Amino acid sequence: MSIVDTVKQAVTGAVTGAMVRLTPDAPVDPLATKHGALGRSVPRVDGPLKVGGQARFAAEVPVEGLTYAALVYSTIAHGRIVTLDTAEAVAAPGVVLVMTHENAPRMAPPAIFMSNPRAAGASDLPIMQDPSIHWNGEPVALVLADTQEQADHAASLVRVSYEAAQADLSFDQARAQAHAPDSVLGEPARIAIGDAEAALAAAPYRVDLSYRTPRHSHGAIEPHAATVLWEGDKLVVHDATQMLHATQWTLAGIFGIREEDIRILSPFVGGGFGGKGLWSHQILAIAAAKLSKRPVRIALSREGVFRVAGGRTTTGQRVALGANADGTLAALIHTGVAAMTAHNNCPEQFTFPARHLYAAGSFLLEQKVADIHMLANTFMRAPGESVGTFALETALDELAEAMALDPIELRRRIEPDKDPTSGRAFSSRHLLEAYAKGAERFGWSQRPAPRSRREGEWLVGMGVATATYPYYRMPGGSARIRLTAEGAVVQMGSHEMGMGTATAQAQHAADRLGLPLERVRFEYGDTDLPPGTIAGGSSQTVSIAAALLAAHEVLVAQLLKLAGNDSPLGGLKAAEVEARDGGLHHKEDTGRGESYASILARAGRAEVVAQAEAPRPMEVMKHSMHSYGAQFCEVRVSAVTGEVRVSRFLGSFDCGRILNPQTARSQFRGGIIMGLGLALMEETEFDERTGRIMNPSLAEYHVPVHLDVPEIDVIWTDIPDPHSPLGAHGIGEIGITGVGAAVANAIHNATGRRVRELPITLDKLL
Amino acid sequence: MRFTINGQAVEASVDLRTSLLDLLRDHLHLYGTKKGCNQGACGACTVLVDGNRINSCLALAVQYQDRAVTTVEGLAGEHGLHPLQQAFIEHDGFQCGYCTPGQLCSAIGMAAEAERGVPSAVTADLSAGPVVLDHDELRERMSGNLCRCGAYNGIVEAITQTLVTGAAE
Ligand code: FES
Ligand code: FES
């Protein structure tokens, strides 16, 4: 079965298109519009632990008899190991084990992401099983010692010689042989509607532009780490992960053991952004723990993160727009190539925004991949959409300029009434409203003509761009509610990398159950809990919400049964009651109800436990579901040095109902700030002669620091999506989208200069 | 070796290569102080030594005997969280929380530096005495503490409210 089929099946099961259309919409979630705990700025439930230094991350679990791991990385990009001399390392003080392909236990290759709904492998390359080398930086040896200092020292004593084979390292050369991927996240790699090239050629206004975007690194401040213990045949991994249950399933396949014998815990993750998945370091640490019969801690060095945990790949894109005199689009072409490896499956879906954003008479949307000998690239905050909106939204700005139209006015003229490529109705789309609100608040009408506003050495300009990210809800998650007279605990093996999951879902549970916030708790971060879905694709909030909603239906049925006919609830059906004031009550007859404590006491029960799996995400099959935003940026560019300072920024979003304004604002801001990095400074430098990453450190891979970041204003429409649980959309990724273009467009407005290659460093402006 | 950590005398015998950061984390199990890069680039490991902020990953433990080391675990007082810790919660000055201990210790050391008149790269008058921590001064002085979650706005608000004279509401 192809990956496309697998993914489609994961979403719909055996349901056909016709059946999807005939399936009625789920009723609107009553909590979508209700104000209780939801909609309030509740401070993070884990705040005191985090500011007190008491939150325990993966490398911080105390274990008796722990050993520490250090890795040795290959120095060639392709070829094989010829000799391995480990004698000196083995003899070094404190060394417990030196593991190489010669003595590593046999392990199956990881099941690659999307080959199964629970596959987590970033690549399907075998790990330390043979002498072959596939990227510069691939681990060739792992050293275990009693202390980290001893392990690091011994790792420096391992001597390796290689025989190099021809390696494909140049993106421009590999582009010539670019090929279509099997699919782009289950979607076709090419969409053509009408004859876009002909329409472009015939259009009275056109732009036809090329863009380049570099590799990026997630740069989570917590480096990847795991603490691994074998307890007999049972494996316990304290991991930093955003895919708990998928990791469990995939490890079971690699080590040939039962899933039930693996427990993964990850209560706190020090930033993920797509990067905290299953890489070789966890697998190697587990293998080393097995060989040495000792618990192992592997905490990657910052360099190690760059060598073994992949980031965003580089792209070359073309955007060509043909416009009619009235400002409508005759042709929208967005094509290009992303660098990938022959062993992974992450084509950086940069054409996705153009599939859904604007109306046009014809479309050509196509992406290919070029195989490079490099570490597998992976998902990083808004993979595709982040760099795709850079190209699309700067091209639109150029078109608006060519047509002497305000860029916001251009977007009004190309606003579609239904999804332009799928033809489906939008579930909830208020992009123009976000633009209008944002423009007013930002003072867009004050935007100067290009290169006309100067304050001393500083040229000042404003830019705008659309932000967009799809709505995803992952199937397969289950939630459990344990209700007692004191309150409730909701349990699900989900993830908290700082998004505010535990806080928002506690708010959700409180409102769903009609309990005060202080009487509910959300437990997560452990595969012993009912299965969660991955924290990816901005899907987790609604994926958990749907499971909790389903579990709540089961709970209500159980409670009504327990209450029996002696209760004021006697004879009522589930549809006639609602949860509020610590119990169940008749929806209309306010006096008729019973508290949970009373139902439990009369039934002689200490607790009621209800668990259910979320229904399949039919809403995404029926509707075109996306989030939107308008990003407004003001920059100051030094006419002397080319230095760019972002002086003001506003994000105006349309992302359904906002559950917790304070944590939501932080998510949006965090995305925008990563977008400022993408626009102005971030680049993982790949040496095309050797395949080596040249700046594997936070000193040389620059991320925005305090002084780079102005106060970022964030507003939202807060209009619930009638088709999603809680009326909500995920918001973790949309913040980064559109930012690159908003900054680039502002720089053009300030300087008259167009830069079509990221990052926009000062050398490109001089 | 003898150390004073958060007011407590502790003894530890460690490899001379051990950094102050690894002493705290691996040997004393004070995991509040974080390791983000181990090379002085991120500030996650910031602790206070006799009131001054340092990157503990760049410090050898052996050099810090008989000095007073304060980590995030030592910031709270008898009556609960330090006001700055409380303000971080109120202003949402973190998401994942991994950079937070470093931001907290750094901010406290930073405010003391400004009070003493230590100039920064954006200080206009180098001889003016105590430095007023305006938006630029504060952000410049905190720029050694990276936050990849991008909680900078909340961090600046929390510091301003708590540690900047005259800014308290
Ligand atoms: S861990 Fe010390 S500065 Fe990064
Ligand atoms: S809160 Fe995550 S790095 Fe600052």
GROMACS .gro file of C-alpha atoms in nm, chain B:
model
  169
  767MET     CA    1   3.563   1.982   4.777
  768ARG     CA    2   3.343   2.214   4.975
  769PHE     CA    3   3.072   2.430   4.826
  770THR     CA    4   2.802   2.662   4.952
  771ILE     CA    5   2.492   2.618   4.743
  772ASN     CA    6   2.176   2.806   4.826
  773GLY     CA    7   2.311   2.877   5.172
  774GLN     CA    8   2.386   2.512   5.246
  775ALA     CA    9   2.733   2.369   5.288
  776VAL     CA   10   2.785   2.066   5.066
  777GLU     CA   11   3.080   1.841   5.007
  778ALA     CA   12   3.145   1.657   4.686
  779SER     CA   13   3.440   1.487   4.535
  780VAL     CA   14   3.436   1.529   4.162
  781ASP     CA   15   3.661   1.501   3.860
  782LEU     CA   16   3.861   1.824   3.822
  783ARG     CA   17   3.717   1.859   3.471
  784THR     CA   18   3.365   1.889   3.612
  785SER     CA   19   3.192   2.216   3.535
  786LEU     CA   20   2.993   2.396   3.798
  787LEU     CA   21   2.687   2.312   3.590
  788ASP     CA   22   2.757   1.938   3.590
  789LEU     CA   23   2.837   1.951   3.960
  790LEU     CA   24   2.494   2.096   4.025
  791ARG     CA   25   2.305   1.866   3.792
  792ASP     CA   26   2.482   1.533   3.782
  793HIS     CA   27   2.636   1.524   4.126
  794LEU     CA   28   2.406   1.727   4.351
  795HIS     CA   29   2.089   1.652   4.153
  796LEU     CA   30   1.999   2.019   4.148
  797TYR     CA   31   1.844   1.993   3.805
  798GLY     CA   32   1.684   2.336   3.814
  799THR     CA   33   1.990   2.482   3.642
  800LYS     CA   34   1.967   2.386   3.275
  801LYS     CA   35   2.213   2.283   3.008
  802GLY     CA   36   2.123   2.424   2.668
  803CYS     CA   37   2.457   2.436   2.490
  804ASN     CA   38   2.742   2.375   2.736
  805GLN     CA   39   2.943   2.642   2.559
  806GLY     CA   40   2.829   2.979   2.685
  807ALA     CA   41   2.586   3.059   2.405
  808CYS     CA   42   2.239   3.024   2.554
  809GLY     CA   43   2.236   3.135   2.918
  810ALA     CA   44   2.020   2.843   3.036
  811CYS     CA   45   2.286   2.754   3.294
  812THR     CA   46   2.302   3.100   3.454
  813VAL     CA   47   2.350   3.098   3.832
  814LEU     CA   48   2.446   3.366   4.081
  815VAL     CA   49   2.786   3.357   4.250
  816ASP     CA   50   2.811   3.607   4.532
  817GLY     CA   51   2.527   3.788   4.358
  818ASN     CA   52   2.693   3.800   4.015
  819ARG     CA   53   2.551   3.608   3.722
  820ILE     CA   54   2.775   3.357   3.547
  821ASN     CA   55   2.730   3.082   3.289
  822SER     CA   56   2.792   2.778   3.505
  823CYS     CA   57   2.875   2.564   3.200
  824LEU     CA   58   3.187   2.774   3.145
  825ALA     CA   59   3.297   2.754   3.509
  826LEU     CA   60   3.497   2.472   3.661
  827ALA     CA   61   3.341   2.358   3.986
  828VAL     CA   62   3.676   2.344   4.160
  829GLN     CA   63   3.713   2.722   4.126
  830TYR     CA   64   3.391   2.792   4.312
  831GLN     CA   65   3.467   2.642   4.648
  832ASP     CA   66   3.397   2.886   4.929
  833ARG     CA   67   3.184   3.107   4.707
  834ALA     CA   68   2.811   3.152   4.761
  835VAL     CA   69   2.630   2.990   4.470
  836THR     CA   70   2.258   3.056   4.423
  837THR     CA   71   2.054   2.850   4.181
  838VAL     CA   72   1.689   2.874   4.085
  839GLU     CA   73   1.609   2.636   4.369
  840GLY     CA   74   1.741   2.899   4.610
  841LEU     CA   75   1.541   3.195   4.485
  842ALA     CA   76   1.220   3.129   4.676
  843GLY     CA   77   1.208   3.256   5.032
  844GLU     CA   78   1.030   3.137   5.344
  845HIS     CA   79   0.707   3.286   5.220
  846GLY     CA   80   0.707   3.121   4.884
  847LEU     CA   81   0.819   3.220   4.539
  848HIS     CA   82   1.051   3.515   4.474
  849PRO     CA   83   0.843   3.807   4.337
  850LEU     CA   84   1.018   3.765   4.002
  851GLN     CA   85   0.916   3.399   3.984
  852GLN     CA   86   0.559   3.501   4.060
  853ALA     CA   87   0.573   3.771   3.795
  854PHE     CA   88   0.698   3.520   3.536
  855ILE     CA   89   0.383   3.317   3.600
  856GLU     CA   90   0.156   3.622   3.584
  857HIS     CA   91   0.309   3.755   3.261
  858ASP     CA   92   0.351   3.412   3.100
  859GLY     CA   93   0.726   3.465   3.078
  860PHE     CA   94   0.785   3.108   2.957
  861GLN     CA   95   0.632   2.825   2.764
  862CYS     CA   96   0.842   2.507   2.789
  863GLY     CA   97   1.019   2.646   3.095
  864TYR     CA   98   1.363   2.524   2.998
  865CYS     CA   99   1.529   2.864   2.968
  866THR     CA  100   1.338   2.997   3.269
  867PRO     CA  101   1.579   2.926   3.556
  868GLY     CA  102   1.855   3.096   3.359
  869GLN     CA  103   1.634   3.394   3.275
  870LEU     CA  104   1.540   3.433   3.643
  871CYS     CA  105   1.894   3.420   3.779
  872SER     CA  106   2.023   3.635   3.497
  873ALA     CA  107   1.758   3.902   3.555
  874ILE     CA  108   1.845   3.928   3.923
  875GLY     CA  109   2.216   3.958   3.849
  876MET     CA  110   2.143   4.201   3.567
  877ALA     CA  111   1.940   4.436   3.785
  878ALA     CA  112   2.224   4.449   4.036
  879GLU     CA  113   2.472   4.530   3.757
  880ALA     CA  114   2.256   4.819   3.639
  881GLU     CA  115   2.223   4.944   3.994
  882ARG     CA  116   2.602   4.948   4.022
  883GLY     CA  117   2.625   5.152   3.703
  884VAL     CA  118   2.785   4.880   3.489
  885PRO     CA  119   2.733   4.998   3.130
  886SER     CA  120   2.605   4.789   2.842
  887ALA     CA  121   2.647   4.815   2.465
  888VAL     CA  122   2.350   5.050   2.444
  889THR     CA  123   2.438   5.274   2.740
  890ALA     CA  124   2.483   5.630   2.608
  891ASP     CA  125   2.656   5.789   2.907
  892LEU     CA  126   2.915   5.559   3.061
  893SER     CA  127   2.968   5.773   3.371
  894ALA     CA  128   2.611   5.843   3.473
  895GLY     CA  129   2.594   5.609   3.775
  896PRO     CA  130   2.304   5.366   3.816
  897VAL     CA  131   2.160   5.275   3.479
  898VAL     CA  132   1.789   5.318   3.416
  899LEU     CA  133   1.663   4.992   3.272
  900ASP     CA  134   1.454   5.120   2.985
  901HIS     CA  135   1.324   4.876   2.719
  902ASP     CA  136   1.650   4.875   2.520
  903GLU     CA  137   1.884   4.853   2.820
  904LEU     CA  138   1.687   4.569   2.967
  905ARG     CA  139   1.664   4.371   2.644
  906GLU     CA  140   2.030   4.427   2.557
  907ARG     CA  141   2.138   4.307   2.900
  908MET     CA  142   1.917   3.999   2.881
  909SER     CA  143   2.024   3.908   2.528
  910GLY     CA  144   2.258   3.635   2.651
  911ASN     CA  145   1.956   3.436   2.764
  912LEU     CA  146   1.792   3.272   2.465
  913CYS     CA  147   1.430   3.165   2.469
  914ARG     CA  148   1.339   2.959   2.165
  915CYS     CA  149   0.975   2.948   2.273
  916GLY     CA  150   0.983   3.325   2.227
  917ALA     CA  151   0.853   3.427   2.567
  918TYR     CA  152   1.060   3.747   2.552
  919ASN     CA  153   0.771   3.992   2.586
  920GLY     CA  154   0.644   3.827   2.903
  921ILE     CA  155   0.994   3.800   3.047
  922VAL     CA  156   1.059   4.171   2.991
  923GLU     CA  157   0.724   4.262   3.147
  924ALA     CA  158   0.793   4.044   3.450
  925ILE     CA  159   1.141   4.189   3.504
  926THR     CA  160   1.018   4.543   3.454
  927GLN     CA  161   0.740   4.502   3.705
  928THR     CA  162   0.961   4.339   3.966
  929LEU     CA  163   1.314   4.468   3.937
  930VAL     CA  164   1.299   4.805   3.766
  931THR     CA  165   1.275   5.089   4.015
  932GLY     CA  166   0.982   5.315   3.960
  933ALA     CA  167   0.814   5.076   3.717
  934ALA     CA  168   0.623   4.880   3.981
  935GLU     CA  169   0.250   4.916   3.943
   0.00000   0.00000   0.00000
